[in-house]
Every structure is written in structure tokens, then in C-alpha cells.
mmCIF file of C-alpha atoms and ligand atoms in Angstrom:
data_model
loop_
_atom_site.group_PDB
_atom_site.id
_atom_site.type_symbol
_atom_site.label_atom_id
_atom_site.label_comp_id
_atom_site.label_asym_id
_atom_site.label_seq_id
_atom_site.Cartn_x
_atom_site.Cartn_y
_atom_site.Cartn_z
ATOM 1 C CA MET A 1 -64.675 62.602 -107.619
ATOM 2 C CA ASN A 2 -65.009 59.253 -105.948
ATOM 3 C CA SER A 3 -61.353 58.326 -105.959
ATOM 4 C CA LEU A 4 -59.934 61.674 -104.796
ATOM 5 C CA THR A 5 -57.465 60.850 -102.004
ATOM 6 C CA PHE A 6 -55.254 62.746 -99.560
ATOM 7 C CA ARG A 7 -52.236 61.374 -101.403
ATOM 8 C CA LEU A 8 -53.323 62.816 -104.789
ATOM 9 C CA LEU A 9 -53.952 66.215 -103.204
ATOM 10 C CA GLU A 10 -50.580 66.084 -101.480
ATOM 11 C CA VAL A 11 -48.780 65.261 -104.736
ATOM 12 C CA TYR A 12 -50.537 68.106 -106.524
ATOM 13 C CA GLN A 13 -49.729 70.548 -103.718
ATOM 14 C CA GLN A 14 -46.036 69.588 -103.923
ATOM 15 C CA VAL A 15 -45.920 69.909 -107.729
ATOM 16 C CA ILE A 16 -47.303 73.446 -107.457
ATOM 17 C CA GLU A 17 -45.118 74.446 -104.508
ATOM 18 C CA CYS A 18 -41.924 72.940 -105.960
ATOM 19 C CA GLY A 19 -42.766 74.254 -109.437
ATOM 20 C CA SER A 20 -41.965 70.940 -111.139
ATOM 21 C CA VAL A 21 -42.602 67.202 -111.156
ATOM 22 C CA THR A 22 -38.908 66.672 -110.432
ATOM 23 C CA GLY A 23 -39.029 68.903 -107.335
ATOM 24 C CA ALA A 24 -42.195 67.203 -106.057
ATOM 25 C CA SER A 25 -40.743 63.735 -106.562
ATOM 26 C CA ALA A 26 -37.670 64.691 -104.511
ATOM 27 C CA ALA A 27 -39.806 66.298 -101.771
ATOM 28 C CA LEU A 28 -42.067 63.261 -101.522
ATOM 29 C CA SER A 29 -39.348 60.640 -102.096
ATOM 30 C CA LEU A 30 -41.267 59.241 -105.067
ATOM 31 C CA SER A 31 -40.049 58.506 -108.577
ATOM 32 C CA GLN A 32 -40.838 61.065 -111.284
ATOM 33 C CA PRO A 33 -43.031 58.596 -113.262
ATOM 34 C CA THR A 34 -45.078 57.967 -110.084
ATOM 35 C CA VAL A 35 -45.637 61.707 -109.568
ATOM 36 C CA SER A 36 -46.582 62.159 -113.251
ATOM 37 C CA LEU A 37 -48.982 59.240 -113.000
ATOM 38 C CA GLN A 38 -50.649 60.660 -109.879
ATOM 39 C CA LEU A 39 -50.977 64.043 -111.581
ATOM 40 C CA LYS A 40 -52.605 62.366 -114.589
ATOM 41 C CA LYS A 41 -54.955 60.451 -112.319
ATOM 42 C CA LEU A 42 -56.012 63.630 -110.492
ATOM 43 C CA THR A 43 -56.562 65.445 -113.808
ATOM 44 C CA SER A 44 -58.759 62.634 -115.062
ATOM 45 C CA ILE A 45 -60.768 62.594 -111.798
ATOM 46 C CA VAL A 46 -61.394 66.348 -112.018
ATOM 47 C CA ASP A 47 -61.853 65.955 -115.753
ATOM 48 C CA MET A 48 -60.317 69.347 -116.509
ATOM 49 C CA PRO A 49 -56.703 70.430 -117.053
ATOM 50 C CA LEU A 50 -55.053 71.461 -113.785
ATOM 51 C CA ILE A 51 -51.748 72.883 -114.984
ATOM 52 C CA GLU A 52 -50.369 74.477 -118.117
ATOM 53 C CA HIS A 53 -46.794 75.112 -119.136
ATOM 54 C CA SER A 54 -45.812 78.636 -119.977
ATOM 55 C CA GLN A 55 -42.223 79.718 -120.713
ATOM 56 C CA GLY A 56 -40.879 76.592 -119.052
ATOM 57 C CA GLN A 57 -42.915 77.192 -115.872
ATOM 58 C CA ILE A 58 -45.902 75.380 -114.412
ATOM 59 C CA LYS A 59 -49.018 77.546 -114.038
ATOM 60 C CA MET A 60 -52.330 76.560 -112.472
ATOM 61 C CA THR A 61 -55.501 76.688 -114.519
ATOM 62 C CA GLU A 62 -58.633 77.973 -112.798
ATOM 63 C CA ALA A 63 -59.655 74.380 -111.967
ATOM 64 C CA GLY A 64 -56.076 73.814 -110.763
ATOM 65 C CA ARG A 65 -56.358 76.791 -108.364
ATOM 66 C CA ALA A 66 -59.604 75.348 -106.941
ATOM 67 C CA VAL A 67 -57.921 71.957 -106.427
ATOM 68 C CA TYR A 68 -54.867 73.615 -104.833
ATOM 69 C CA GLN A 69 -57.050 75.524 -102.375
ATOM 70 C CA CYS A 70 -58.937 72.335 -101.533
ATOM 71 C CA ALA A 71 -55.576 70.545 -100.986
ATOM 72 C CA GLN A 72 -54.433 73.318 -98.607
ATOM 73 C CA GLU A 73 -57.613 73.096 -96.540
ATOM 74 C CA VAL A 74 -57.834 69.304 -96.421
ATOM 75 C CA LEU A 75 -54.158 68.731 -95.652
ATOM 76 C CA SER A 76 -54.033 71.379 -92.957
ATOM 77 C CA SER A 77 -57.137 69.891 -91.277
ATOM 78 C CA GLN A 78 -55.496 66.488 -91.482
ATOM 79 C CA SER A 79 -52.361 67.745 -89.793
ATOM 80 C CA LYS A 80 -54.432 69.511 -87.099
ATOM 81 C CA LEU A 81 -56.280 66.253 -86.484
ATOM 82 C CA THR A 82 -52.990 64.363 -86.183
ATOM 83 C CA SER A 83 -51.678 66.752 -83.537
ATOM 84 C CA GLN A 84 -54.957 66.674 -81.632
ATOM 85 C CA ILE A 85 -54.874 62.871 -81.552
ATOM 86 C CA GLN A 86 -51.249 62.933 -80.397
ATOM 87 C CA ALA A 87 -52.206 65.373 -77.647
ATOM 88 C CA LEU A 88 -55.070 63.153 -76.527
ATOM 89 C CA ARG A 89 -52.797 60.099 -76.498
ATOM 90 C CA GLY A 90 -50.326 62.052 -74.330
ATOM 91 C CA LEU A 91 -53.157 62.930 -71.956
ATOM 92 C CA GLU A 92 -54.427 59.391 -71.783
ATOM 93 C CA ILE A 93 -51.149 57.750 -70.892
ATOM 94 C CA GLY A 94 -49.396 60.520 -68.967
ATOM 95 C CA SER A 95 -48.589 60.847 -65.307
ATOM 96 C CA LEU A 96 -49.462 63.528 -62.787
ATOM 97 C CA LYS A 97 -47.724 64.304 -59.499
ATOM 98 C CA ILE A 98 -49.756 66.593 -57.256
ATOM 99 C CA ALA A 99 -48.755 67.788 -53.786
ATOM 100 C CA VAL A 100 -51.266 69.677 -51.651
ATOM 101 C CA VAL A 101 -51.288 71.276 -48.203
ATOM 102 C CA THR A 102 -53.125 69.389 -45.462
ATOM 103 C CA THR A 103 -56.277 71.477 -45.510
ATOM 104 C CA ALA A 104 -56.661 71.110 -49.291
ATOM 105 C CA LYS A 105 -57.262 67.397 -48.807
ATOM 106 C CA TYR A 106 -60.898 68.290 -48.074
ATOM 107 C CA VAL A 107 -61.202 69.980 -51.457
ATOM 108 C CA ILE A 108 -59.055 68.077 -53.952
ATOM 109 C CA PRO A 109 -60.162 64.405 -53.685
ATOM 110 C CA PRO A 110 -63.653 64.836 -55.202
ATOM 111 C CA ILE A 111 -62.150 66.796 -58.132
ATOM 112 C CA LEU A 112 -59.362 64.242 -58.499
ATOM 113 C CA SER A 113 -61.812 61.378 -58.419
ATOM 114 C CA LYS A 114 -63.801 62.804 -61.373
ATOM 115 C CA PHE A 115 -60.548 63.526 -63.214
ATOM 116 C CA CYS A 116 -59.324 59.932 -62.754
ATOM 117 C CA GLU A 117 -62.661 58.618 -63.971
ATOM 118 C CA ALA A 118 -62.307 60.690 -67.163
ATOM 119 C CA HIS A 119 -58.617 59.749 -67.642
ATOM 120 C CA PRO A 120 -58.271 56.248 -66.170
ATOM 121 C CA ASN A 121 -54.790 55.590 -67.590
ATOM 122 C CA ILE A 122 -53.085 58.606 -66.081
ATOM 123 C CA ASP A 123 -50.803 57.518 -63.281
ATOM 124 C CA VAL A 124 -51.572 59.938 -60.422
ATOM 125 C CA ARG A 125 -49.345 60.423 -57.341
ATOM 126 C CA PHE A 126 -51.005 62.475 -54.617
ATOM 127 C CA THR A 127 -48.995 63.834 -51.673
ATOM 128 C CA VAL A 128 -50.365 65.702 -48.655
ATOM 129 C CA GLY A 129 -48.257 67.670 -46.167
ATOM 130 C CA ASN A 130 -48.307 70.906 -44.223
ATOM 131 C CA ARG A 131 -47.368 74.118 -46.005
ATOM 132 C CA GLU A 132 -43.708 73.945 -45.012
ATOM 133 C CA GLN A 133 -43.353 70.376 -46.302
ATOM 134 C CA ILE A 134 -45.081 71.210 -49.582
ATOM 135 C CA VAL A 135 -42.967 74.350 -50.049
ATOM 136 C CA SER A 136 -39.835 72.235 -49.720
ATOM 137 C CA ARG A 137 -41.158 69.761 -52.350
ATOM 138 C CA LEU A 138 -41.805 72.760 -54.600
ATOM 139 C CA ASN A 139 -38.266 74.038 -54.060
ATOM 140 C CA GLU A 140 -36.939 70.605 -55.004
ATOM 141 C CA ASN A 141 -39.178 70.638 -58.125
ATOM 142 C CA ARG A 142 -40.574 67.196 -57.234
ATOM 143 C CA ASP A 143 -44.147 67.499 -58.538
ATOM 144 C CA ASP A 144 -46.073 68.783 -61.552
ATOM 145 C CA LEU A 145 -48.559 70.793 -59.555
ATOM 146 C CA TYR A 146 -49.120 72.133 -56.023
ATOM 147 C CA VAL A 147 -52.154 73.438 -54.171
ATOM 148 C CA PHE A 148 -51.716 76.131 -51.512
ATOM 149 C CA SER A 149 -53.757 78.970 -50.170
ATOM 150 C CA GLN A 150 -50.557 80.709 -49.074
ATOM 151 C CA PRO A 151 -48.160 80.042 -51.971
ATOM 152 C CA PRO A 152 -44.597 81.263 -51.544
ATOM 153 C CA ALA A 153 -44.046 84.623 -53.238
ATOM 154 C CA SER A 154 -41.862 84.072 -56.299
ATOM 155 C CA ASP A 155 -41.683 85.373 -59.865
ATOM 156 C CA ASP A 156 -40.802 81.838 -60.943
ATOM 157 C CA LEU A 157 -44.257 80.518 -60.050
ATOM 158 C CA GLU A 158 -47.529 80.555 -61.940
ATOM 159 C CA THR A 159 -50.519 80.748 -59.561
ATOM 160 C CA LYS A 160 -54.142 80.130 -60.536
ATOM 161 C CA PRO A 161 -56.715 80.834 -57.827
ATOM 162 C CA PHE A 162 -59.715 78.533 -58.201
ATOM 163 C CA LEU A 163 -61.764 78.423 -54.975
ATOM 164 C CA ASP A 164 -62.363 80.412 -51.771
ATOM 165 C CA ASN A 165 -60.852 79.120 -48.553
ATOM 166 C CA ASN A 166 -62.492 80.888 -45.609
ATOM 167 C CA LEU A 167 -61.055 80.618 -42.104
ATOM 168 C CA VAL A 168 -63.608 80.804 -39.310
ATOM 169 C CA VAL A 169 -63.463 81.045 -35.514
ATOM 170 C CA ILE A 170 -65.021 77.947 -33.977
ATOM 171 C CA ALA A 171 -66.225 77.119 -30.469
ATOM 172 C CA PRO A 172 -67.998 74.169 -28.847
ATOM 173 C CA ALA A 173 -71.790 74.129 -29.356
ATOM 174 C CA ASN A 174 -72.302 74.930 -25.646
ATOM 175 C CA TYR A 175 -69.818 77.861 -25.581
ATOM 176 C CA THR A 176 -71.254 80.957 -23.884
ATOM 177 C CA GLY A 177 -68.237 83.335 -23.937
ATOM 178 C CA PRO A 178 -67.869 86.509 -26.048
ATOM 179 C CA ASN A 179 -69.461 86.398 -29.515
ATOM 180 C CA TYR A 180 -70.295 89.134 -32.082
ATOM 181 C CA CYS A 181 -66.975 90.703 -31.125
ATOM 182 C CA ASN A 182 -63.402 91.404 -32.251
ATOM 183 C CA LEU A 183 -60.737 88.730 -32.158
ATOM 184 C CA SER A 184 -59.028 90.767 -29.425
ATOM 185 C CA ASP A 185 -62.083 90.142 -27.197
ATOM 186 C CA LEU A 186 -61.229 86.428 -27.363
ATOM 187 C CA LYS A 187 -57.572 86.763 -26.424
ATOM 188 C CA ASP A 188 -58.115 85.219 -22.982
ATOM 189 C CA GLN A 189 -59.796 82.139 -24.451
ATOM 190 C CA LYS A 190 -57.872 78.890 -24.852
ATOM 191 C CA PHE A 191 -56.899 78.667 -28.533
ATOM 192 C CA LEU A 192 -55.976 75.361 -30.146
ATOM 193 C CA MET A 193 -53.640 76.144 -33.021
ATOM 194 C CA ARG A 194 -52.066 74.392 -35.965
ATOM 195 C CA GLU A 195 -48.281 74.092 -35.892
ATOM 196 C CA THR A 196 -45.850 76.728 -37.176
ATOM 197 C CA GLY A 197 -45.308 75.753 -40.821
ATOM 198 C CA SER A 198 -49.019 75.330 -41.441
ATOM 199 C CA GLY A 199 -50.635 77.679 -43.973
ATOM 200 C CA THR A 200 -53.670 78.090 -41.712
ATOM 201 C CA ARG A 201 -51.379 79.166 -38.872
ATOM 202 C CA LYS A 202 -49.508 81.530 -41.195
ATOM 203 C CA ALA A 203 -52.759 83.284 -42.184
ATOM 204 C CA ILE A 204 -53.766 83.655 -38.504
ATOM 205 C CA ASP A 205 -50.330 84.945 -37.474
ATOM 206 C CA GLN A 206 -50.466 87.447 -40.341
ATOM 207 C CA TYR A 207 -53.940 88.617 -39.252
ATOM 208 C CA CYS A 208 -52.742 89.038 -35.646
ATOM 209 C CA SER A 209 -49.644 90.932 -36.695
ATOM 210 C CA ASP A 210 -51.724 93.211 -39.010
ATOM 211 C CA HIS A 211 -54.074 93.914 -36.064
ATOM 212 C CA ASP A 212 -51.365 94.225 -33.436
ATOM 213 C CA LEU A 213 -52.801 91.327 -31.536
ATOM 214 C CA SER A 214 -51.171 88.452 -29.745
ATOM 215 C CA LEU A 215 -53.024 85.157 -29.514
ATOM 216 C CA SER A 216 -50.911 82.725 -27.558
ATOM 217 C CA PRO A 217 -51.781 79.118 -28.355
ATOM 218 C CA TYR A 218 -53.050 77.061 -25.431
ATOM 219 C CA MET A 219 -52.207 73.895 -27.326
ATOM 220 C CA ILE A 220 -50.565 73.074 -30.682
ATOM 221 C CA ILE A 221 -52.250 70.272 -32.585
ATOM 222 C CA GLU A 222 -50.884 69.204 -35.974
ATOM 223 C CA SER A 223 -54.166 68.008 -37.414
ATOM 224 C CA ASN A 224 -57.348 69.772 -38.506
ATOM 225 C CA GLU A 225 -59.497 66.751 -37.534
ATOM 226 C CA ALA A 226 -57.941 66.522 -34.072
ATOM 227 C CA ILE A 227 -58.488 70.261 -33.538
ATOM 228 C CA ARG A 228 -62.122 69.977 -34.642
ATOM 229 C CA LEU A 229 -62.725 67.056 -32.277
ATOM 230 C CA ALA A 230 -60.905 68.820 -29.434
ATOM 231 C CA VAL A 231 -63.067 71.939 -29.904
ATOM 232 C CA GLU A 232 -66.201 69.766 -30.034
ATOM 233 C CA SER A 233 -65.134 68.205 -26.726
ATOM 234 C CA GLY A 234 -64.832 71.629 -25.100
ATOM 235 C CA LEU A 235 -61.040 71.899 -24.944
ATOM 236 C CA GLY A 236 -60.973 75.419 -26.384
ATOM 237 C CA LEU A 237 -61.597 77.588 -29.465
ATOM 238 C CA SER A 238 -59.809 77.518 -32.787
ATOM 239 C CA ILE A 239 -59.553 79.082 -36.229
ATOM 240 C CA LEU A 240 -59.849 76.613 -39.080
ATOM 241 C CA SER A 241 -60.760 76.488 -42.732
ATOM 242 C CA GLN A 242 -64.504 76.110 -43.197
ATOM 243 C CA HIS A 243 -63.739 73.122 -45.474
ATOM 244 C CA THR A 244 -62.579 71.123 -42.433
ATOM 245 C CA LEU A 245 -65.859 71.400 -40.544
ATOM 246 C CA GLN A 246 -67.949 69.046 -42.684
ATOM 247 C CA HIS A 247 -71.170 68.415 -40.781
ATOM 248 C CA SER A 248 -69.960 69.545 -37.369
ATOM 249 C CA VAL A 249 -71.589 72.980 -37.341
ATOM 250 C CA ASP A 250 -74.825 72.869 -35.278
ATOM 251 C CA ASN A 251 -73.714 69.418 -34.268
ATOM 252 C CA GLY A 252 -70.967 69.872 -31.710
ATOM 253 C CA LEU A 253 -69.560 73.154 -33.023
ATOM 254 C CA GLN A 254 -70.577 76.738 -33.618
ATOM 255 C CA ILE A 255 -68.974 79.401 -35.779
ATOM 256 C CA LEU A 256 -68.503 82.659 -33.853
ATOM 257 C CA ASN A 257 -69.302 86.044 -35.392
ATOM 258 C CA VAL A 258 -65.973 87.811 -35.213
ATOM 259 C CA ASN A 259 -65.266 91.086 -37.017
ATOM 260 C CA GLY A 260 -62.949 90.526 -40.002
ATOM 261 C CA PHE A 261 -63.939 86.845 -40.214
ATOM 262 C CA PRO A 262 -64.237 84.683 -42.159
ATOM 263 C CA LEU A 263 -60.665 85.418 -43.051
ATOM 264 C CA ARG A 264 -60.709 85.108 -46.809
ATOM 265 C CA THR A 265 -57.957 83.276 -48.658
ATOM 266 C CA GLU A 266 -58.074 81.379 -51.936
ATOM 267 C CA TRP A 267 -56.993 77.915 -53.009
ATOM 268 C CA GLN A 268 -54.453 78.264 -55.762
ATOM 269 C CA ALA A 269 -53.012 75.797 -58.258
ATOM 270 C CA VAL A 270 -49.288 76.533 -58.351
ATOM 271 C CA TYR A 271 -46.564 75.364 -60.731
ATOM 272 C CA SER A 272 -43.088 76.372 -61.730
ATOM 273 C CA LYS A 273 -42.820 78.525 -64.862
ATOM 274 C CA HIS A 274 -39.615 76.618 -65.659
ATOM 275 C CA ARG A 275 -41.041 73.089 -65.559
ATOM 276 C CA PRO A 276 -42.714 72.202 -68.885
ATOM 277 C CA GLN A 277 -46.345 71.567 -68.028
ATOM 278 C CA SER A 278 -47.555 68.112 -69.005
ATOM 279 C CA LEU A 279 -50.912 67.717 -70.762
ATOM 280 C CA ALA A 280 -52.211 65.913 -67.689
ATOM 281 C CA ALA A 281 -51.184 68.793 -65.396
ATOM 282 C CA LYS A 282 -52.802 71.340 -67.719
ATOM 283 C CA ALA A 283 -55.997 69.301 -67.821
ATOM 284 C CA PHE A 284 -56.044 69.010 -64.021
ATOM 285 C CA VAL A 285 -55.635 72.786 -63.583
ATOM 286 C CA GLU A 286 -58.622 73.181 -65.934
ATOM 287 C CA ALA A 287 -60.572 70.679 -63.828
ATOM 288 C CA LEU A 288 -59.777 72.698 -60.659
ATOM 289 C CA GLU A 289 -60.900 75.928 -62.321
ATOM 290 C CA ALA A 290 -64.107 74.305 -63.590
ATOM 291 C CA ALA A 291 -64.866 72.898 -60.120
ATOM 292 C CA GLY A 292 -64.289 76.345 -58.590
ATOM 293 C CA LYS A 293 -66.686 77.976 -61.073
ATOM 294 C CA ALA A 294 -69.315 75.303 -60.452
ATOM 295 C CA SER A 295 -69.177 75.634 -56.653
HETATM 296 P P1 LIG B 301 -52.092 73.906 -43.948
HETATM 297 O O1 LIG B 301 -52.164 74.862 -45.216
HETATM 298 O O2 LIG B 301 -52.964 72.731 -44.219
HETATM 299 O O3 LIG B 301 -50.631 73.626 -43.864
HETATM 300 O O4 LIG B 301 -52.619 74.714 -42.797
HETATM 301 C C1 LIG B 301 -53.345 75.402 -45.602
HETATM 302 C C2 LIG B 301 -53.080 76.623 -46.436
HETATM 303 O O5 LIG B 301 -52.042 76.749 -47.144
HETATM 304 O O6 LIG B 301 -53.974 77.466 -46.354
#
């Protein structure tokens, strides 16, 4: 069976499915003598008759049925392979626009860096902004994928949680005020807060409203790093995502033990159900989920 080729199997499959050499030649855009010749060649390779004519119809012999089944399997694997290769090509040369909320910038870059190493030809655009800015990009449908911990509620969005985002109450290392307490016991402390529009701020405001508590900000600072440094310098307390603290705990900062904290939220990959998801975006969501499982 040395010279058995995809083409011979394809011709045989068409002859059987069209029920005639004429039908197969039309389906394959080949001349009838070419189809007959290929059929002869296949018969001589198998060295057994493959078809017989009965009452003007083509019937498969037993050997013919075995060849037909082989043709079905081989040709369907070939077509599966072709679509897999096309999918991989799409992934290798695609583009990916990701927009993430400020605090997610501590989480996404290492995952993105591995992803770019695995797919060096994908053109990645990475935007960072506070929650309000990223929500407005989402409403304008500007990116393939978004990362929030407080995604807007909408039936038009697909959300895939992939990693915990815990908010903690932080104080300077030399702080000696209330600890092992409720948040209400800290209401007279000076709180440094993210701006309205920040997801972190939204989670804190929600917690305060759920617990009938008012925490008036002593100072608004629109940057996690600046808040962390300000707390380290003794300017006040704050509530930030644990991801923003890096190596500051025990080294300028302490996390207070406050009932109900850490406030648990989750990082979520978010995309519109109405925007066709590119292969690159799908692969990046998988990378986020894998990183979350591995953490
Ligand atoms: P932020 O958002 O960086 O705007 O505070 C974080 C979040 O959505 O949890």
C-alpha cells in the first residue's frame, strides 16, 4: 500500500457518495477519465475489487467498505488538522487589547509577560485606568478584554473570576491605636482613601453602607503607591488591596486585625457577550485562569 494517497482516498469517497464516476468528477472538478484512472490505481494498490455494479448502481465490496471507512477517518483527521493549524496561525499573528483597573496592574504584568513569551507575534495593547475609566472603555467596546474586581452588573457581559483580591486595613509600623477591633472603632482615625470612581473605594463604600458606618476620608489620593508611602510615613491609615503592599508589611507597614477583613473580592476577566472573542483573547483568559489556579 505504499502509494496510497489522500487524493486516491478522496476520489474513492466521492465516487461512493455521488454514486457514480460522473458525479465524482463533477464534485472534484476532474475529468471522468482521470477519476476512472484513480479508481483503477486504488484498486490495483489494494489488489482487490472495491466496487461492483448491480442494476445500474455502484455497490461497495467488503474490501471497498474497509477502504471507504479508512477514507472517512483519514480525511476527517486531515480536515481537523487543517482547522487546528488555521487556529494556531490566528493565535500567532493576532492582536489583543486589554484594559485593567489600576490595582490589577500588580497582578496582570507577570501573567502577560509569560503570555507574550509564548506568543511573541501577538500585538498586545495594555491600558490601565481607574474603575470608572475602564467602565467607560467597556461601554465604548474599545478592548477585547477587561479586568475588574467590581465589574459593572450587566447581562451583556461574561465574567470569569480567576484570583482573590483581598482588601486589608493598613497602618504605619509604629501605629499604636485600636487593633483587633471593628472598623467602626477606627472611625476617628485619619483615613487616606482612593478617589470616587476607584473599584477599591467602591468596595469600601459598599462595606460601610452595609454596616451603617461612615468613614470620612482625611485625604483623597489617586494612587495605590502614593497611599502606601503616605501610610508608611505616618500620615494615616488606609484600606488597600493586599496586592499593592509588595514587601512593605513588617517593613514600614502593618496590617490591622479588623473584623470582616480582609474584605474579599475577586479579580475577574470580563468581556462583552456581543463582541466575537478573538483566539488571542480566549487564550489570555485561559492564561489568567491557569495563573489563578497555580497561585
Ligand atoms: P481601582 O479598581 O484600581 O480602580 O481601585 C480596583 C477594583 O476594581 O477592585
